[in-house]
CSV table of C-alpha atoms in Angstrom, one decimal:
chain,number,residue,atom,x,y,z
A,403,MET,CA,6.6,-14.9,-77.1
A,404,GLN,CA,9.7,-16.4,-78.8
A,405,ARG,CA,9.1,-19.7,-77.0
A,406,TRP,CA,5.5,-20.1,-78.3
A,407,GLN,CA,6.8,-19.0,-81.7
A,408,ARG,CA,9.0,-22.0,-81.9
A,409,GLU,CA,6.1,-24.3,-81.0
A,410,LEU,CA,3.9,-22.6,-83.7
A,411,ASN,CA,6.7,-23.1,-86.3
A,412,ILE,CA,6.8,-26.8,-85.5
A,413,VAL,CA,3.0,-27.1,-86.0
A,414,ILE,CA,3.1,-25.0,-89.2
A,415,GLY,CA,6.1,-27.1,-90.4
A,416,LEU,CA,3.9,-30.3,-90.1
A,417,LEU,CA,0.7,-28.8,-91.5
A,418,ILE,CA,2.2,-27.4,-94.8
A,419,PRO,CA,3.6,-30.8,-96.0
A,420,THR,CA,0.4,-32.4,-94.9
A,421,LEU,CA,-1.7,-30.0,-97.1
A,422,LEU,CA,0.6,-30.4,-100.1
A,423,ILE,CA,0.4,-34.2,-99.9
A,424,SER,CA,-3.4,-34.0,-99.6
A,425,VAL,CA,-3.5,-31.9,-102.8
A,426,PHE,CA,-1.9,-34.7,-104.8
A,427,PHE,CA,-3.2,-37.8,-103.0
A,428,GLY,CA,-6.3,-36.6,-101.1
A,429,HIS,CA,-7.2,-38.0,-97.6
A,430,LEU,CA,-6.8,-34.6,-95.9
A,431,THR,CA,-8.8,-35.6,-92.9
A,432,GLU,CA,-6.7,-38.7,-92.2
A,433,LEU,CA,-3.5,-36.8,-92.6
A,434,LEU,CA,-4.6,-34.0,-90.2
A,435,LEU,CA,-5.6,-36.7,-87.7
A,436,ALA,CA,-2.2,-38.3,-87.9
A,437,VAL,CA,-0.4,-35.0,-87.4
A,438,THR,CA,-2.7,-34.3,-84.4
A,439,LEU,CA,-1.9,-37.7,-82.9
A,440,LEU,CA,1.8,-37.1,-83.4
A,441,LEU,CA,1.7,-33.8,-81.6
A,442,LEU,CA,-0.4,-35.2,-78.8
A,443,THR,CA,2.0,-38.1,-78.3
A,444,LYS,CA,4.9,-35.7,-78.1
A,445,GLN,CA,3.2,-33.6,-75.5
A,446,THR,CA,2.0,-36.6,-73.5
A,447,ILE,CA,5.6,-37.9,-73.4
A,448,SER,CA,6.8,-34.5,-72.2
A,449,ILE,CA,4.1,-34.3,-69.5
A,450,ASN,CA,4.8,-37.8,-68.3
A,451,ARG,CA,8.5,-37.1,-68.0
A,452,LEU,CA,7.8,-33.8,-66.1
A,453,GLU,CA,5.3,-35.6,-63.8
A,454,ARG,CA,7.9,-38.3,-63.0
A,455,TRP,CA,10.6,-35.7,-62.3
A,456,LEU,CA,8.2,-33.8,-60.0
A,457,SER,CA,7.1,-36.9,-58.2
A,458,GLN,CA,10.7,-37.6,-57.3
A,459,GLY,CA,10.9,-34.2,-55.6
A,460,GLY,CA,12.7,-32.6,-58.5
A,461,VAL,CA,15.9,-34.3,-57.4
A,462,GLY,CA,18.8,-34.4,-59.9
A,463,GLU,CA,19.5,-32.3,-62.9
A,464,ARG,CA,16.7,-31.1,-65.1
A,465,THR,CA,15.8,-33.2,-68.1
A,466,ASN,CA,17.3,-32.0,-71.3
A,467,PHE,CA,14.3,-30.7,-73.4
A,468,LYS,CA,14.1,-28.2,-76.2
A,469,GLY,CA,11.4,-25.7,-76.9
A,470,ILE,CA,8.7,-24.7,-74.5
A,471,TRP,CA,9.1,-27.8,-72.4
A,472,GLY,CA,12.8,-27.0,-71.9
A,473,ASP,CA,11.9,-23.6,-70.6
A,474,ILE,CA,9.3,-25.1,-68.3
A,475,TYR,CA,11.8,-27.5,-66.9
A,476,TYR,CA,14.4,-24.7,-66.5
A,477,HIS,CA,12.0,-22.5,-64.5
A,478,LEU,CA,10.9,-25.3,-62.3
A,479,TYR,CA,14.5,-26.2,-61.6
A,480,LYS,CA,15.3,-22.6,-60.7
A,481,ILE,CA,12.4,-22.5,-58.3
A,482,ARG,CA,13.5,-25.8,-56.7
A,483,ARG,CA,17.0,-24.5,-56.2
A,484,SER,CA,15.8,-21.2,-54.8
A,485,GLN,CA,13.5,-23.1,-52.3
A,486,LYS,CA,16.4,-25.3,-51.3
A,487,ARG,CA,18.5,-22.3,-50.6
A,488,ARG,CA,15.7,-20.6,-48.6
A,489,LYS,CA,15.1,-23.9,-46.7
A,490,LYS,CA,18.8,-24.1,-45.8
A,491,LYS,CA,18.9,-20.5,-44.7
A,492,LEU,CA,15.7,-20.9,-42.6
A,493,GLY,CA,17.2,-24.0,-41.0
A,494,LYS,CA,20.3,-22.1,-40.0
A,495,MET,CA,18.1,-19.3,-38.5
A,496,LEU,CA,16.0,-21.8,-36.6
A,497,ASP,CA,19.2,-23.4,-35.2
A,498,ARG,CA,20.4,-20.0,-34.1
A,499,PHE,CA,17.0,-19.2,-32.5
A,500,ARG,CA,17.0,-22.5,-30.6
A,501,LYS,CA,20.5,-22.0,-29.3
A,502,SER,CA,19.8,-18.4,-28.3
A,503,THR,CA,16.6,-19.3,-26.5
A,504,ASP,CA,18.2,-22.3,-24.8
A,505,ALA,CA,20.9,-19.9,-23.5
A,506,LEU,CA,18.3,-17.7,-21.9
A,507,PRO,CA,18.0,-18.0,-18.1
A,508,ASP,CA,14.2,-17.7,-18.3
A,509,ALA,CA,11.6,-20.2,-19.4
A,510,VAL,CA,10.0,-19.4,-22.8
A,511,VAL,CA,6.8,-21.1,-24.1
A,512,VAL,CA,4.8,-20.3,-27.3
A,513,LEU,CA,1.1,-20.8,-26.7
A,514,GLY,CA,-1.6,-21.1,-29.3
A,515,SER,CA,-5.0,-19.4,-29.3
A,516,TYR,CA,-6.5,-22.2,-27.0
A,517,GLY,CA,-3.5,-22.3,-24.7
A,518,GLU,CA,-1.9,-25.3,-26.4
A,519,ILE,CA,1.9,-25.5,-26.3
A,520,GLU,CA,3.5,-24.9,-29.7
A,521,TRP,CA,7.1,-24.7,-28.6
A,522,SER,CA,9.2,-24.4,-25.4
A,523,ASN,CA,12.9,-24.0,-24.5
A,524,LYS,CA,15.0,-26.2,-22.2
A,525,VAL,CA,14.6,-23.9,-19.2
A,526,ALA,CA,10.8,-24.3,-19.5
A,527,HIS,CA,11.3,-28.1,-19.0
A,528,GLU,CA,13.3,-27.3,-15.8
A,529,PHE,CA,11.0,-24.6,-14.3
A,530,LEU,CA,7.6,-25.8,-15.4
A,531,GLY,CA,8.2,-29.5,-15.8
A,532,LEU,CA,7.3,-29.5,-19.5
A,533,LYS,CA,8.5,-32.2,-22.0
A,534,LYS,CA,9.0,-32.2,-25.8
A,535,SER,CA,6.1,-34.7,-26.0
A,536,ASP,CA,3.8,-32.0,-24.4
A,537,THR,CA,3.7,-30.0,-27.6
A,538,GLY,CA,0.1,-29.7,-28.6
A,539,HIS,CA,-1.3,-30.2,-25.1
A,540,ARG,CA,-3.0,-27.3,-23.3
A,541,ILE,CA,-0.8,-25.8,-20.6
A,542,PRO,CA,-3.5,-25.4,-18.0
A,543,ASN,CA,-3.6,-29.3,-17.9
A,544,LEU,CA,0.1,-29.3,-17.1
A,545,VAL,CA,0.5,-26.3,-14.8
A,546,ARG,CA,-2.4,-26.6,-12.5
A,547,HIS,CA,-1.8,-23.7,-10.0
A,548,PRO,CA,-5.2,-21.9,-9.5
A,549,LEU,CA,-3.7,-18.4,-9.8
A,550,PHE,CA,-2.0,-19.4,-13.1
A,551,ILE,CA,-5.3,-20.9,-14.5
A,552,GLN,CA,-7.2,-17.7,-13.5
A,553,TYR,CA,-4.5,-15.6,-15.1
A,554,LEU,CA,-4.9,-17.4,-18.4
A,555,LYS,CA,-8.7,-17.2,-18.1
A,556,ASP,CA,-8.9,-13.5,-17.4
A,557,GLN,CA,-6.5,-12.6,-20.3
A,558,ASP,CA,-5.4,-9.5,-18.5
A,559,TYR,CA,-1.6,-9.6,-19.0
A,560,ARG,CA,-0.8,-6.0,-17.8
A,561,GLN,CA,0.4,-7.5,-14.5
A,562,LYS,CA,2.7,-10.5,-13.8
A,563,ILE,CA,2.0,-13.2,-11.3
A,564,SER,CA,4.2,-15.2,-8.9
A,565,ILE,CA,3.6,-18.9,-8.3
A,566,PRO,CA,5.8,-21.8,-7.0
A,567,SER,CA,7.3,-24.1,-9.6
A,568,PRO,CA,5.2,-27.2,-10.4
A,569,VAL,CA,8.3,-29.4,-10.0
A,570,ASN,CA,10.0,-27.6,-7.0
A,571,GLU,CA,7.9,-25.7,-4.4
A,572,ASN,CA,11.0,-23.9,-3.2
A,573,LEU,CA,11.4,-22.2,-6.6
A,574,ILE,CA,9.3,-19.0,-7.0
A,575,LEU,CA,8.5,-18.1,-10.6
A,576,GLN,CA,7.3,-14.8,-11.9
A,577,ILE,CA,5.2,-15.4,-15.0
A,578,GLY,CA,4.2,-12.9,-17.7
A,579,ILE,CA,2.4,-13.3,-21.0
A,580,VAL,CA,2.8,-11.2,-24.2
A,581,PRO,CA,0.2,-11.6,-26.9
A,582,TYR,CA,1.5,-11.4,-30.5
A,583,GLY,CA,0.6,-12.5,-34.0
A,584,ASN,CA,-2.8,-14.1,-34.8
A,585,GLY,CA,-3.9,-15.4,-31.4
A,586,LEU,CA,-0.4,-16.5,-30.3
A,587,ARG,CA,1.0,-15.8,-26.8
A,588,LEU,CA,4.5,-15.8,-25.5
A,589,LEU,CA,4.8,-17.0,-21.9
A,590,MET,CA,8.0,-16.1,-19.9
A,591,ALA,CA,8.8,-17.5,-16.5
A,592,GLN,CA,11.6,-16.0,-14.4
A,593,ASP,CA,13.2,-17.4,-11.3
A,594,ILE,CA,12.7,-14.7,-8.5
A,595,THR,CA,13.4,-17.0,-5.5
A,596,HIS,CA,16.4,-14.9,-4.5
A,597,LEU,CA,14.6,-11.6,-4.9
A,598,LYS,CA,11.7,-13.0,-2.8
A,599,ALA,CA,14.1,-14.1,-0.1
A,600,ILE,CA,15.8,-10.7,0.0
A,601,GLU,CA,12.4,-9.0,0.2
A,602,ARG,CA,11.3,-11.3,3.0
A,603,MET,CA,14.6,-10.5,4.9
A,604,ARG,CA,14.0,-6.8,4.5
A,605,THR,CA,10.4,-7.0,5.7
A,606,ASP,CA,11.4,-9.2,8.7
A,607,PHE,CA,14.3,-6.8,9.5
A,608,VAL,CA,12.0,-3.7,9.5
A,609,ALA,CA,9.3,-5.5,11.5
A,610,ASN,CA,11.7,-6.8,14.1
A,611,VAL,CA,13.6,-3.6,14.6
A,612,SER,CA,10.4,-1.6,14.8
A,613,HIS,CA,9.0,-4.0,17.3
A,614,GLU,CA,12.1,-3.9,19.5
A,615,LEU,CA,12.1,-0.1,19.4
A,616,ARG,CA,8.6,0.2,20.9
A,617,THR,CA,9.6,-0.8,24.4
A,618,PRO,CA,12.4,1.7,24.9
A,619,LEU,CA,10.3,4.5,23.3
A,620,THR,CA,7.5,3.7,25.7
A,621,VAL,CA,9.9,4.0,28.6
A,622,LEU,CA,11.3,7.3,27.3
A,623,ARG,CA,7.8,8.7,26.9
A,624,GLY,CA,6.9,7.7,30.4
A,625,TYR,CA,10.0,9.5,31.9
A,626,LEU,CA,9.4,12.6,29.8
A,627,GLU,CA,5.8,12.8,31.0
A,628,THR,CA,7.0,12.6,34.5
A,629,LEU,CA,9.6,15.3,34.0
A,630,GLN,CA,7.1,17.6,32.4
A,631,GLU,CA,4.7,17.3,35.4
A,632,MET,CA,7.4,18.5,37.7
A,633,GLU,CA,6.8,22.0,39.0
A,634,ASN,CA,9.2,24.9,39.5
A,635,GLY,CA,11.5,23.5,36.8
A,636,PRO,CA,13.7,25.8,34.7
A,637,SER,CA,12.0,27.1,31.6
A,638,VAL,CA,14.9,25.9,29.4
A,639,TYR,CA,14.2,22.4,30.7
A,640,THR,CA,10.5,22.7,30.0
A,641,ARG,CA,11.1,23.6,26.3
A,642,SER,CA,13.6,20.8,26.0
A,643,PHE,CA,11.2,18.2,27.4
A,644,GLN,CA,8.5,19.4,25.1
A,645,ASN,CA,10.8,19.0,22.1
A,646,MET,CA,11.9,15.6,23.2
A,647,SER,CA,8.3,14.5,23.8
A,648,ALA,CA,7.3,15.7,20.3
A,649,GLN,CA,10.2,13.8,18.6
A,650,THR,CA,9.4,10.7,20.7
A,651,GLU,CA,5.8,10.8,19.6
A,652,ARG,CA,6.9,11.3,16.0
A,653,MET,CA,9.2,8.3,16.3
A,654,GLN,CA,6.4,6.3,17.8
A,655,MET,CA,4.2,7.1,14.8
A,656,LEU,CA,6.9,6.2,12.4
A,657,ILE,CA,7.4,2.8,14.1
A,658,ASP,CA,3.6,2.2,14.0
A,659,ASP,CA,3.5,2.9,10.2
A,660,LEU,CA,6.5,0.7,9.5
A,661,LEU,CA,4.9,-2.2,11.4
A,662,LEU,CA,1.7,-1.6,9.5
A,663,LEU,CA,3.5,-1.8,6.2
A,664,ALA,CA,5.3,-5.0,7.3
A,665,ARG,CA,1.9,-6.5,8.1
A,666,LEU,CA,0.5,-5.5,4.8
A,667,GLU,CA,3.4,-7.1,3.0
A,668,SER,CA,3.2,-10.4,4.9
A,669,LYS,CA,-0.3,-11.2,6.1
A,670,ALA,CA,-2.9,-13.1,4.1
A,671,LYS,CA,-5.6,-11.2,2.3
A,672,LYS,CA,-9.0,-11.0,4.0
A,673,SER,CA,-12.2,-11.1,2.0
A,674,GLU,CA,-15.4,-9.8,3.4
A,675,CYS,CA,-18.2,-7.5,2.0
A,676,VAL,CA,-17.4,-4.0,3.3
A,677,GLN,CA,-20.2,-1.5,3.5
A,678,ILE,CA,-18.5,1.5,1.9
A,679,ALA,CA,-21.2,4.1,2.7
A,680,ASP,CA,-21.0,3.3,6.5
A,681,LEU,CA,-17.2,3.2,6.4
A,682,LEU,CA,-16.8,6.5,4.6
A,683,GLY,CA,-19.4,8.1,6.9
A,684,GLN,CA,-17.3,7.1,9.9
A,685,VAL,CA,-14.0,8.3,8.3
A,686,CYS,CA,-15.4,11.7,7.4
A,687,HIS,CA,-17.1,12.2,10.8
A,688,GLU,CA,-13.8,11.4,12.6
A,689,SER,CA,-11.9,13.8,10.4
A,690,ASP,CA,-14.4,16.6,11.1
A,691,LEU,CA,-14.0,16.0,14.8
A,692,LEU,CA,-10.2,16.4,14.5
A,693,GLU,CA,-10.8,19.7,12.6
A,694,LYS,CA,-12.7,21.1,15.7
A,695,ASP,CA,-16.1,20.9,14.0
A,696,GLU,CA,-15.2,23.2,11.1
A,697,ARG,CA,-17.1,20.8,8.8
A,698,ARG,CA,-14.6,21.0,6.0
A,699,VAL,CA,-15.3,17.6,4.6
A,700,THR,CA,-18.2,17.0,2.2
A,701,LEU,CA,-19.2,13.4,1.3
A,702,SER,CA,-21.0,12.5,-1.9
A,703,LEU,CA,-22.3,8.9,-2.2
A,704,ALA,CA,-23.3,8.6,-5.9
A,705,SER,CA,-22.9,4.8,-5.8
A,706,THR,CA,-24.4,2.1,-3.6
A,707,ALA,CA,-21.7,-0.4,-4.5
A,708,ASN,CA,-19.8,-2.2,-1.8
A,709,LEU,CA,-16.3,-3.8,-1.9
A,710,ARG,CA,-15.0,-7.2,-1.1
A,711,GLY,CA,-11.8,-6.9,1.0
A,712,ASP,CA,-10.4,-5.9,4.4
A,713,ALA,CA,-12.4,-3.2,6.2
A,714,LEU,CA,-9.6,-2.2,8.5
A,715,GLU,CA,-7.1,-1.8,5.6
A,716,LEU,CA,-9.6,0.2,3.5
A,717,ARG,CA,-10.4,2.4,6.5
A,718,GLY,CA,-6.7,3.1,7.0
A,719,ALA,CA,-6.1,3.9,3.4
A,720,PHE,CA,-9.2,6.2,3.1
A,721,SER,CA,-8.2,7.9,6.4
A,722,ASN,CA,-4.7,8.6,5.1
A,723,LEU,CA,-6.0,10.2,1.9
A,724,LEU,CA,-8.4,12.4,3.8
A,725,GLY,CA,-5.9,13.3,6.5
A,726,ASN,CA,-3.4,14.4,3.8
A,727,ALA,CA,-6.0,16.5,2.1
A,728,LEU,CA,-6.8,18.3,5.3
A,729,LYS,CA,-3.2,18.8,6.3
A,730,TYR,CA,-2.0,20.1,3.0
A,731,SER,CA,-4.8,22.6,2.3
A,732,PRO,CA,-5.7,25.9,4.0
A,733,PRO,CA,-7.5,25.6,7.4
A,734,ARG,CA,-10.9,26.6,6.1
A,735,SER,CA,-10.6,25.1,2.6
A,736,PRO,CA,-13.2,22.4,1.8
A,737,VAL,CA,-12.3,18.8,1.0
A,738,HIS,CA,-14.6,16.8,-1.2
A,739,VAL,CA,-15.0,13.0,-0.9
A,740,ARG,CA,-16.9,11.2,-3.6
A,741,TRP,CA,-17.9,7.5,-4.1
A,742,ASP,CA,-19.1,6.9,-7.7
A,743,ASN,CA,-19.3,4.4,-10.6
A,744,LEU,CA,-17.3,4.4,-13.8
A,745,PRO,CA,-18.8,3.5,-17.3
A,746,ASP,CA,-16.8,0.2,-17.4
A,747,GLY,CA,-18.5,-1.1,-14.2
A,748,SER,CA,-15.6,-0.2,-11.8
A,749,VAL,CA,-16.0,2.1,-8.9
A,750,TYR,CA,-13.8,4.8,-7.4
A,751,LEU,CA,-13.2,6.9,-4.3
A,752,GLU,CA,-12.1,10.4,-5.0
A,753,VAL,CA,-10.6,12.9,-2.5
A,754,GLU,CA,-10.2,16.4,-3.7
A,755,ASP,CA,-8.6,19.4,-2.0
A,756,PHE,CA,-7.8,22.9,-2.9
A,757,GLY,CA,-4.3,23.3,-1.3
A,758,GLN,CA,-0.9,24.0,-2.7
A,759,GLY,CA,-0.8,21.1,-5.0
A,760,ILE,CA,2.1,18.9,-6.2
A,761,ALA,CA,4.5,19.5,-9.1
A,762,SER,CA,3.9,17.2,-12.1
A,763,HIS,CA,7.5,15.7,-12.0
A,764,GLU,CA,7.0,14.7,-8.3
A,765,ILE,CA,3.7,12.9,-8.7
A,766,PRO,CA,5.2,9.5,-9.8
A,767,ARG,CA,7.4,9.5,-6.6
A,768,ILE,CA,5.0,10.6,-3.9
A,769,THR,CA,3.9,7.0,-3.1
A,770,GLU,CA,7.5,6.1,-2.3
A,771,ARG,CA,8.4,5.6,1.3
A,772,PHE,CA,9.6,8.7,3.1
A,773,TYR,CA,9.3,10.8,0.0
A,774,ARG,CA,8.0,14.3,0.5
A,775,ALA,CA,7.1,16.8,-2.2
A,776,ASP,CA,9.4,19.9,-2.2
A,777,VAL,CA,6.8,22.6,-1.5
A,778,LYS,CA,7.6,25.8,0.4
A,779,ARG,CA,5.1,26.1,3.4
A,780,ASN,CA,4.7,28.6,6.1
A,781,GLN,CA,5.0,25.9,8.8
A,782,LYS,CA,6.4,22.4,8.8
A,783,ILE,CA,3.7,19.7,8.7
A,784,ALA,CA,4.1,16.7,10.9
A,785,GLY,CA,4.1,13.2,9.4
A,786,THR,CA,6.1,10.1,8.8
A,787,GLY,CA,6.2,10.1,5.0
A,788,LEU,CA,4.6,6.7,4.8
A,789,GLY,CA,1.0,7.5,4.4
A,790,LEU,CA,0.7,7.2,0.6
A,791,ALA,CA,3.0,4.2,0.7
A,792,ILE,CA,0.4,2.5,3.0
A,793,VAL,CA,-2.4,3.6,0.7
A,794,LYS,CA,-0.6,2.1,-2.3
A,795,HIS,CA,0.0,-1.2,-0.6
A,796,VAL,CA,-3.7,-1.4,0.5
A,797,LEU,CA,-4.9,-0.7,-3.0
A,798,VAL,CA,-2.6,-3.3,-4.5
A,799,ARG,CA,-4.0,-5.9,-2.1
A,800,HIS,CA,-7.5,-5.0,-3.3
A,801,ASP,CA,-6.5,-5.1,-7.1
A,802,ALA,CA,-7.0,-1.3,-7.3
A,803,LYS,CA,-5.0,1.5,-8.7
A,804,LEU,CA,-4.2,5.1,-7.5
A,805,GLU,CA,-4.6,8.0,-9.9
A,806,ILE,CA,-3.3,11.4,-9.0
A,807,GLU,CA,-4.0,14.8,-10.6
A,808,SER,CA,-2.5,17.9,-9.2
A,809,GLN,CA,-1.6,21.5,-10.1
A,810,LEU,CA,0.6,23.8,-8.1
A,811,GLY,CA,-1.5,26.4,-6.3
A,812,LYS,CA,-4.8,24.8,-7.3
A,813,GLY,CA,-5.0,21.6,-5.3
A,814,SER,CA,-4.9,17.8,-5.8
A,815,ARG,CA,-7.3,15.0,-6.7
A,816,PHE,CA,-6.6,11.4,-5.5
A,817,ARG,CA,-8.7,8.7,-7.1
A,818,CYS,CA,-8.8,5.0,-6.0
A,819,VAL,CA,-10.2,2.9,-8.8
A,820,PHE,CA,-11.5,-0.6,-7.8
A,821,PRO,CA,-12.3,-3.2,-10.5
A,822,LYS,CA,-15.8,-4.6,-10.9
A,823,GLN,CA,-14.5,-8.0,-9.8
A,824,ARG,CA,-14.2,-6.5,-6.3
A,825,LEU,CA,-17.8,-5.5,-6.0
A,826,CYS,CA,-20.1,-7.5,-3.7
């Protein structure tokens, strides 16, 4: 208010003499017009100087003005200095950010809402073949791998993908995308070539060792069968041969499951339209035959949907789930198998038993290889501990997921959920 008071005092100081002069000499209108022109000229000069100072970017010290214009210049000067300090601070932060991202061993790319490149670090230039001049270009036009393009198109970033580098096919990259902000996405690519090589060595080792063990096991089983057929042998030998035969058969089953896992990890995916109703009918019928016609299995086909995938793999996974339900529930307890739709368009297979159940803290681990739930049973149940691991691998190869619900003493429910993209 004090600033405007000074300006009003100047105006009043000019009007009072003007009115006094007009009393004695007249010409009030001409005198008021002259005062108005004087004030307008003063303001015009001040505005012109301000505009010239602003057009130069506010460089240099503020112009020395008094009154309201001096205050305006002072505040503009303070704003300019504050912006200069913020700009300098922001520049330092950007430099630190660039240095930290360049020090990362992974490629980092910032993508816009249409997949255009807004920024990338140095490692992205090495892994993905990007250049500084690629800023503004859409990344699907530069990284043309079909799996990567489909990954961007689906916009389902819960899972990561692995593709070879566009500049070096021997380099395997694991790519993940994190959405953030208003339509922005952060792409990160990690070199997993070494991990893939180790995984391949492990798979090859298991497959080779399992394959080599099959021949000596076959020989042992043959000799044991011959010895068991001998008559008049000591009873202690008979029991020993029976135990040896049982353990040999268990080892044979273990080797067969390990070879199956190795094939699942290495062989190419097969895609055919599998008639699920027929497949489940066969699986349930075979399980009933193994149960000596006790008819424990009930099958409910609430959906007519079929799946695109590998019939043999799906058959093996469903047989494992049903076999486990029969083994880990009382002899005459029913097992329910259901094939049905979900509201989002996906389909599921559900196998429910009323056995001893699984503790909640063990559910996340039961799909691990050789893991067995710690449940007290009247008798030991034969198995390799690889059944659910095989199921998990089959479901992953069919883009499905396994959901497990269980309560101790009440039973378990295993649900295989297949996305609608897998329907045929």
